[in-house]
């Protein structure tokens, strides 16, 4: 498509209303510039930056190279100074919980969840299938951990992905079972 998708023109109508016609005439000589016709995409389209204002209970984020789940959050706006978000996080790898504070407006890498179905166990590996693309993901017994006793064939699960290094593809981690499991 050769047509321009977006144009950057200059100040909007509120600028002209407040600063008068002379200011509008002075700024009317702005040049039009062409913005990219398609958005730039990274190799890891599922991993994206999450603003601290978007952090909620249940959000998965990466902090200091490890995956964490937000257990509690509180958005604090002090009378003096910048706002911040106080959170309580649980590490997916170690299971530890910590309290961490983020400045408002800061960005943290987000983790992605994919809905997969547990299909079968092949030796020491658990096989999960994506129902839309029919691709299989395999996890070792050590990665599944103690949740393997709750897995049943045909059960829907969430697989958590995070990017440890930029050169590698996102690595699957522990399955997080949905509500059919009474103890989780």
PDB file of C-alpha atoms in Angstrom:
ATOM      1  CA  UNK A   1       0.000   0.000   0.000  1.00  0.00           C
ATOM      2  CA  UNK A   2       1.553   3.203  -1.130  1.00  0.00           C
ATOM      3  CA  UNK A   3      -0.886   5.439   0.731  1.00  0.00           C
ATOM      4  CA  UNK A   4       0.234   7.305   3.825  1.00  0.00           C
ATOM      5  CA  UNK A   5      -1.091   5.666   6.945  1.00  0.00           C
ATOM      6  CA  UNK A   6      -0.423   8.432   9.488  1.00  0.00           C
ATOM      7  CA  UNK A   7       0.539  12.055   9.127  1.00  0.00           C
ATOM      8  CA  UNK A   8       2.161  14.242  11.764  1.00  0.00           C
ATOM      9  CA  UNK A   9       0.716  17.687  11.151  1.00  0.00           C
ATOM     10  CA  UNK A  10       1.361  19.978  14.089  1.00  0.00           C
ATOM     11  CA  UNK A  11      -0.493  21.501  17.012  1.00  0.00           C
ATOM     12  CA  UNK A  12      -4.119  20.539  17.446  1.00  0.00           C
ATOM     13  CA  UNK A  13      -7.192  22.785  17.662  1.00  0.00           C
ATOM     14  CA  UNK A  14      -6.809  23.388  21.397  1.00  0.00           C
ATOM     15  CA  UNK A  15      -3.420  25.014  20.750  1.00  0.00           C
ATOM     16  CA  UNK A  16      -4.979  27.481  18.289  1.00  0.00           C
ATOM     17  CA  UNK A  17      -7.850  28.251  20.657  1.00  0.00           C
ATOM     18  CA  UNK A  18      -5.524  29.186  23.533  1.00  0.00           C
ATOM     19  CA  UNK A  19      -2.694  30.898  21.660  1.00  0.00           C
ATOM     20  CA  UNK A  20      -4.625  32.831  19.018  1.00  0.00           C
ATOM     21  CA  UNK A  21      -4.465  32.979  15.221  1.00  0.00           C
ATOM     22  CA  UNK A  22      -0.974  34.539  15.085  1.00  0.00           C
ATOM     23  CA  UNK A  23       0.530  31.549  16.871  1.00  0.00           C
ATOM     24  CA  UNK A  24      -1.380  29.229  14.540  1.00  0.00           C
ATOM     25  CA  UNK A  25      -0.051  31.031  11.468  1.00  0.00           C
ATOM     26  CA  UNK A  26       3.498  30.891  12.821  1.00  0.00           C
ATOM     27  CA  UNK A  27       3.304  27.126  13.297  1.00  0.00           C
ATOM     28  CA  UNK A  28       1.535  26.359  10.013  1.00  0.00           C
ATOM     29  CA  UNK A  29       4.832  25.998   8.135  1.00  0.00           C
ATOM     30  CA  UNK A  30       5.496  22.617   9.745  1.00  0.00           C
ATOM     31  CA  UNK A  31       6.579  19.919   7.326  1.00  0.00           C
ATOM     32  CA  UNK A  32       4.566  16.757   6.902  1.00  0.00           C
ATOM     33  CA  UNK A  33       6.547  13.634   7.588  1.00  0.00           C
ATOM     34  CA  UNK A  34       5.782  10.048   6.766  1.00  0.00           C
ATOM     35  CA  UNK A  35       5.569   7.579   9.614  1.00  0.00           C
ATOM     36  CA  UNK A  36       6.462   3.895   9.113  1.00  0.00           C
ATOM     37  CA  UNK A  37       3.860   2.033   7.089  1.00  0.00           C
ATOM     38  CA  UNK A  38       4.040  -1.061   9.295  1.00  0.00           C
ATOM     39  CA  UNK A  39       4.880  -1.392  12.973  1.00  0.00           C
ATOM     40  CA  UNK A  40       8.271  -2.764  13.905  1.00  0.00           C
ATOM     41  CA  UNK A  41       8.126  -6.195  15.528  1.00  0.00           C
ATOM     42  CA  UNK A  42      10.668  -7.992  17.603  1.00  0.00           C
ATOM     43  CA  UNK A  43      11.534 -11.662  17.258  1.00  0.00           C
ATOM     44  CA  UNK A  44       9.762 -12.292  20.558  1.00  0.00           C
ATOM     45  CA  UNK A  45       6.309 -10.923  19.887  1.00  0.00           C
ATOM     46  CA  UNK A  46       4.785 -12.415  23.049  1.00  0.00           C
ATOM     47  CA  UNK A  47       7.243 -10.763  25.427  1.00  0.00           C
ATOM     48  CA  UNK A  48       6.532  -7.060  25.771  1.00  0.00           C
ATOM     49  CA  UNK A  49       7.174  -4.222  28.166  1.00  0.00           C
ATOM     50  CA  UNK A  50       4.514  -3.665  30.793  1.00  0.00           C
ATOM     51  CA  UNK A  51       4.060  -0.270  32.424  1.00  0.00           C
ATOM     52  CA  UNK A  52       4.038  -0.158  36.211  1.00  0.00           C
ATOM     53  CA  UNK A  53       0.553   1.376  35.967  1.00  0.00           C
ATOM     54  CA  UNK A  54      -0.684  -1.858  34.319  1.00  0.00           C
ATOM     55  CA  UNK A  55       0.472  -4.137  37.155  1.00  0.00           C
ATOM     56  CA  UNK A  56      -2.450  -5.994  38.731  1.00  0.00           C
ATOM     57  CA  UNK A  57      -2.918  -9.101  40.890  1.00  0.00           C
ATOM     58  CA  UNK A  58      -2.083 -12.178  38.810  1.00  0.00           C
ATOM     59  CA  UNK A  59       0.167 -10.320  36.356  1.00  0.00           C
ATOM     60  CA  UNK A  60       3.370 -12.152  35.419  1.00  0.00           C
ATOM     61  CA  UNK A  61       6.539 -10.070  35.092  1.00  0.00           C
ATOM     62  CA  UNK A  62      10.272 -10.585  34.808  1.00  0.00           C
ATOM     63  CA  UNK A  63      12.414  -8.904  37.468  1.00  0.00           C
ATOM     64  CA  UNK A  64      16.193  -9.342  37.630  1.00  0.00           C
ATOM     65  CA  UNK A  65      16.059 -12.132  35.038  1.00  0.00           C
ATOM     66  CA  UNK A  66      13.571 -14.311  36.953  1.00  0.00           C
ATOM     67  CA  UNK A  67       9.822 -14.849  36.432  1.00  0.00           C
ATOM     68  CA  UNK A  68       7.505 -13.491  39.145  1.00  0.00           C
ATOM     69  CA  UNK A  69       3.743 -13.462  39.763  1.00  0.00           C
ATOM     70  CA  UNK A  70       2.098 -10.436  41.411  1.00  0.00           C
ATOM     71  CA  UNK A  71       0.227 -11.529  44.552  1.00  0.00           C
ATOM     72  CA  UNK A  72      -0.682  -8.063  45.896  1.00  0.00           C
ATOM     73  CA  UNK A  73      -0.287  -4.524  44.623  1.00  0.00           C
ATOM     74  CA  UNK A  74      -0.957  -1.027  45.874  1.00  0.00           C
ATOM     75  CA  UNK A  75      -0.710   2.103  43.739  1.00  0.00           C
ATOM     76  CA  UNK A  76       0.517   4.901  46.044  1.00  0.00           C
ATOM     77  CA  UNK A  77       0.244   8.611  45.210  1.00  0.00           C
ATOM     78  CA  UNK A  78       2.067  10.536  47.939  1.00  0.00           C
ATOM     79  CA  UNK A  79       1.363  14.221  48.506  1.00  0.00           C
ATOM     80  CA  UNK A  80       4.915  15.103  47.579  1.00  0.00           C
ATOM     81  CA  UNK A  81       7.005  13.168  45.091  1.00  0.00           C
ATOM     82  CA  UNK A  82       6.287  10.719  42.316  1.00  0.00           C
ATOM     83  CA  UNK A  83       3.719   7.949  42.485  1.00  0.00           C
ATOM     84  CA  UNK A  84       4.861   4.350  42.855  1.00  0.00           C
ATOM     85  CA  UNK A  85       3.492   0.812  42.931  1.00  0.00           C
ATOM     86  CA  UNK A  86       4.180  -1.388  45.961  1.00  0.00           C
ATOM     87  CA  UNK A  87       3.887  -5.106  45.142  1.00  0.00           C
ATOM     88  CA  UNK A  88       4.233  -8.513  46.730  1.00  0.00           C
ATOM     89  CA  UNK A  89       5.732 -11.011  44.265  1.00  0.00           C
ATOM     90  CA  UNK A  90       6.201 -14.799  44.172  1.00  0.00           C
ATOM     91  CA  UNK A  91       9.106 -16.301  42.235  1.00  0.00           C
ATOM     92  CA  UNK A  92       8.073 -19.118  39.897  1.00  0.00           C
ATOM     93  CA  UNK A  93      11.495 -20.793  40.112  1.00  0.00           C
ATOM     94  CA  UNK A  94      12.154 -20.804  43.859  1.00  0.00           C
ATOM     95  CA  UNK A  95       8.673 -20.124  45.273  1.00  0.00           C
ATOM     96  CA  UNK A  96       9.992 -17.256  47.451  1.00  0.00           C
ATOM     97  CA  UNK A  97       7.867 -14.167  48.053  1.00  0.00           C
ATOM     98  CA  UNK A  98       9.296 -10.649  48.247  1.00  0.00           C
ATOM     99  CA  UNK A  99       7.985  -7.108  48.396  1.00  0.00           C
ATOM    100  CA  UNK A 100       9.189  -4.796  45.631  1.00  0.00           C
ATOM    101  CA  UNK A 101       8.450  -1.188  44.760  1.00  0.00           C
ATOM    102  CA  UNK A 102       8.268   0.145  41.189  1.00  0.00           C
ATOM    103  CA  UNK A 103       8.269   3.790  40.164  1.00  0.00           C
ATOM    104  CA  UNK A 104       5.138   4.899  38.314  1.00  0.00           C
ATOM    105  CA  UNK A 105       5.714   4.927  34.584  1.00  0.00           C
ATOM    106  CA  UNK A 106       8.636   2.482  34.668  1.00  0.00           C
ATOM    107  CA  UNK A 107       8.416  -0.524  32.366  1.00  0.00           C
ATOM    108  CA  UNK A 108       9.098  -4.155  33.196  1.00  0.00           C
ATOM    109  CA  UNK A 109       9.265  -7.073  30.773  1.00  0.00           C
ATOM    110  CA  UNK A 110       6.043  -9.021  30.813  1.00  0.00           C
ATOM    111  CA  UNK A 111       5.741 -12.774  30.642  1.00  0.00           C
ATOM    112  CA  UNK A 112       3.302 -14.529  28.404  1.00  0.00           C
ATOM    113  CA  UNK A 113       0.922 -17.369  29.075  1.00  0.00           C
ATOM    114  CA  UNK A 114      -0.279 -19.750  26.418  1.00  0.00           C
ATOM    115  CA  UNK A 115      -3.301 -21.977  26.767  1.00  0.00           C
ATOM    116  CA  UNK A 116      -2.308 -25.569  26.037  1.00  0.00           C
ATOM    117  CA  UNK A 117      -3.863 -28.952  26.597  1.00  0.00           C
ATOM    118  CA  UNK A 118      -2.007 -31.755  28.342  1.00  0.00           C
ATOM    119  CA  UNK A 119      -2.177 -34.661  25.896  1.00  0.00           C
ATOM    120  CA  UNK A 120       0.061 -37.445  27.250  1.00  0.00           C
ATOM    121  CA  UNK A 121       3.247 -38.356  29.108  1.00  0.00           C
ATOM    122  CA  UNK A 122       6.131 -39.680  26.999  1.00  0.00           C
ATOM    123  CA  UNK A 123       8.683 -41.303  29.315  1.00  0.00           C
ATOM    124  CA  UNK A 124       9.940 -38.509  31.567  1.00  0.00           C
ATOM    125  CA  UNK A 125       8.382 -35.726  29.461  1.00  0.00           C
ATOM    126  CA  UNK A 126       4.934 -34.197  29.525  1.00  0.00           C
ATOM    127  CA  UNK A 127       3.479 -33.259  26.130  1.00  0.00           C
ATOM    128  CA  UNK A 128       1.200 -30.208  25.801  1.00  0.00           C
ATOM    129  CA  UNK A 129      -0.604 -29.231  22.584  1.00  0.00           C
ATOM    130  CA  UNK A 130      -1.740 -25.817  21.376  1.00  0.00           C
ATOM    131  CA  UNK A 131      -5.336 -26.300  20.196  1.00  0.00           C
ATOM    132  CA  UNK A 132      -5.156 -23.563  17.552  1.00  0.00           C
ATOM    133  CA  UNK A 133      -1.881 -24.498  15.827  1.00  0.00           C
ATOM    134  CA  UNK A 134      -1.601 -28.140  17.005  1.00  0.00           C
ATOM    135  CA  UNK A 135       2.051 -27.575  17.949  1.00  0.00           C
ATOM    136  CA  UNK A 136       3.426 -29.668  20.790  1.00  0.00           C
ATOM    137  CA  UNK A 137       5.503 -28.441  23.726  1.00  0.00           C
ATOM    138  CA  UNK A 138       7.449 -30.842  25.930  1.00  0.00           C
ATOM    139  CA  UNK A 139       8.350 -30.318  29.575  1.00  0.00           C
ATOM    140  CA  UNK A 140      10.577 -32.486  31.761  1.00  0.00           C
ATOM    141  CA  UNK A 141       9.325 -33.909  35.061  1.00  0.00           C
ATOM    142  CA  UNK A 142      11.601 -31.517  36.961  1.00  0.00           C
ATOM    143  CA  UNK A 143       9.995 -28.508  35.237  1.00  0.00           C
ATOM    144  CA  UNK A 144       6.467 -29.654  36.058  1.00  0.00           C
ATOM    145  CA  UNK A 145       7.402 -30.362  39.691  1.00  0.00           C
ATOM    146  CA  UNK A 146       4.781 -31.471  42.197  1.00  0.00           C
ATOM    147  CA  UNK A 147       1.917 -30.383  39.923  1.00  0.00           C
ATOM    148  CA  UNK A 148       2.371 -33.533  37.838  1.00  0.00           C
ATOM    149  CA  UNK A 149       0.105 -35.494  40.190  1.00  0.00           C
ATOM    150  CA  UNK A 150      -2.794 -33.175  39.266  1.00  0.00           C
ATOM    151  CA  UNK A 151      -2.317 -33.403  35.490  1.00  0.00           C
ATOM    152  CA  UNK A 152      -4.840 -35.522  33.622  1.00  0.00           C
ATOM    153  CA  UNK A 153      -5.012 -36.149  29.888  1.00  0.00           C
ATOM    154  CA  UNK A 154      -7.150 -33.544  28.139  1.00  0.00           C
ATOM    155  CA  UNK A 155      -6.747 -30.977  30.945  1.00  0.00           C
ATOM    156  CA  UNK A 156      -6.337 -27.324  29.917  1.00  0.00           C
ATOM    157  CA  UNK A 157      -3.242 -25.617  31.331  1.00  0.00           C
ATOM    158  CA  UNK A 158      -1.455 -22.295  31.107  1.00  0.00           C
ATOM    159  CA  UNK A 159       2.192 -22.559  30.115  1.00  0.00           C
ATOM    160  CA  UNK A 160       4.283 -19.606  31.230  1.00  0.00           C
ATOM    161  CA  UNK A 161       6.990 -18.326  28.874  1.00  0.00           C
ATOM    162  CA  UNK A 162       9.770 -15.901  29.634  1.00  0.00           C
ATOM    163  CA  UNK A 163      12.880 -14.794  27.810  1.00  0.00           C
ATOM    164  CA  UNK A 164      16.032 -15.453  29.821  1.00  0.00           C
ATOM    165  CA  UNK A 165      18.403 -14.292  27.083  1.00  0.00           C
ATOM    166  CA  UNK A 166      17.634 -12.322  23.976  1.00  0.00           C
ATOM    167  CA  UNK A 167      19.402 -14.809  21.697  1.00  0.00           C
ATOM    168  CA  UNK A 168      17.261 -17.730  22.824  1.00  0.00           C
ATOM    169  CA  UNK A 169      13.627 -18.364  22.124  1.00  0.00           C
ATOM    170  CA  UNK A 170      11.229 -18.107  25.079  1.00  0.00           C
ATOM    171  CA  UNK A 171      11.561 -21.136  27.336  1.00  0.00           C
ATOM    172  CA  UNK A 172       8.496 -22.920  28.717  1.00  0.00           C
ATOM    173  CA  UNK A 173       8.288 -23.175  32.479  1.00  0.00           C
ATOM    174  CA  UNK A 174       5.942 -24.755  34.988  1.00  0.00           C
ATOM    175  CA  UNK A 175       2.327 -25.298  33.960  1.00  0.00           C
ATOM    176  CA  UNK A 176      -0.150 -23.319  36.007  1.00  0.00           C
ATOM    177  CA  UNK A 177      -3.331 -25.314  36.299  1.00  0.00           C
ATOM    178  CA  UNK A 178      -6.707 -23.686  35.866  1.00  0.00           C
ATOM    179  CA  UNK A 179      -9.538 -23.807  38.365  1.00  0.00           C
ATOM    180  CA  UNK A 180     -10.569 -27.504  37.938  1.00  0.00           C
ATOM    181  CA  UNK A 181      -7.788 -28.401  40.376  1.00  0.00           C
ATOM    182  CA  UNK A 182      -9.208 -27.861  43.903  1.00  0.00           C
ATOM    183  CA  UNK A 183      -5.906 -27.346  45.731  1.00  0.00           C
ATOM    184  CA  UNK A 184      -4.332 -24.647  43.543  1.00  0.00           C
TER     185      UNK A 184
END
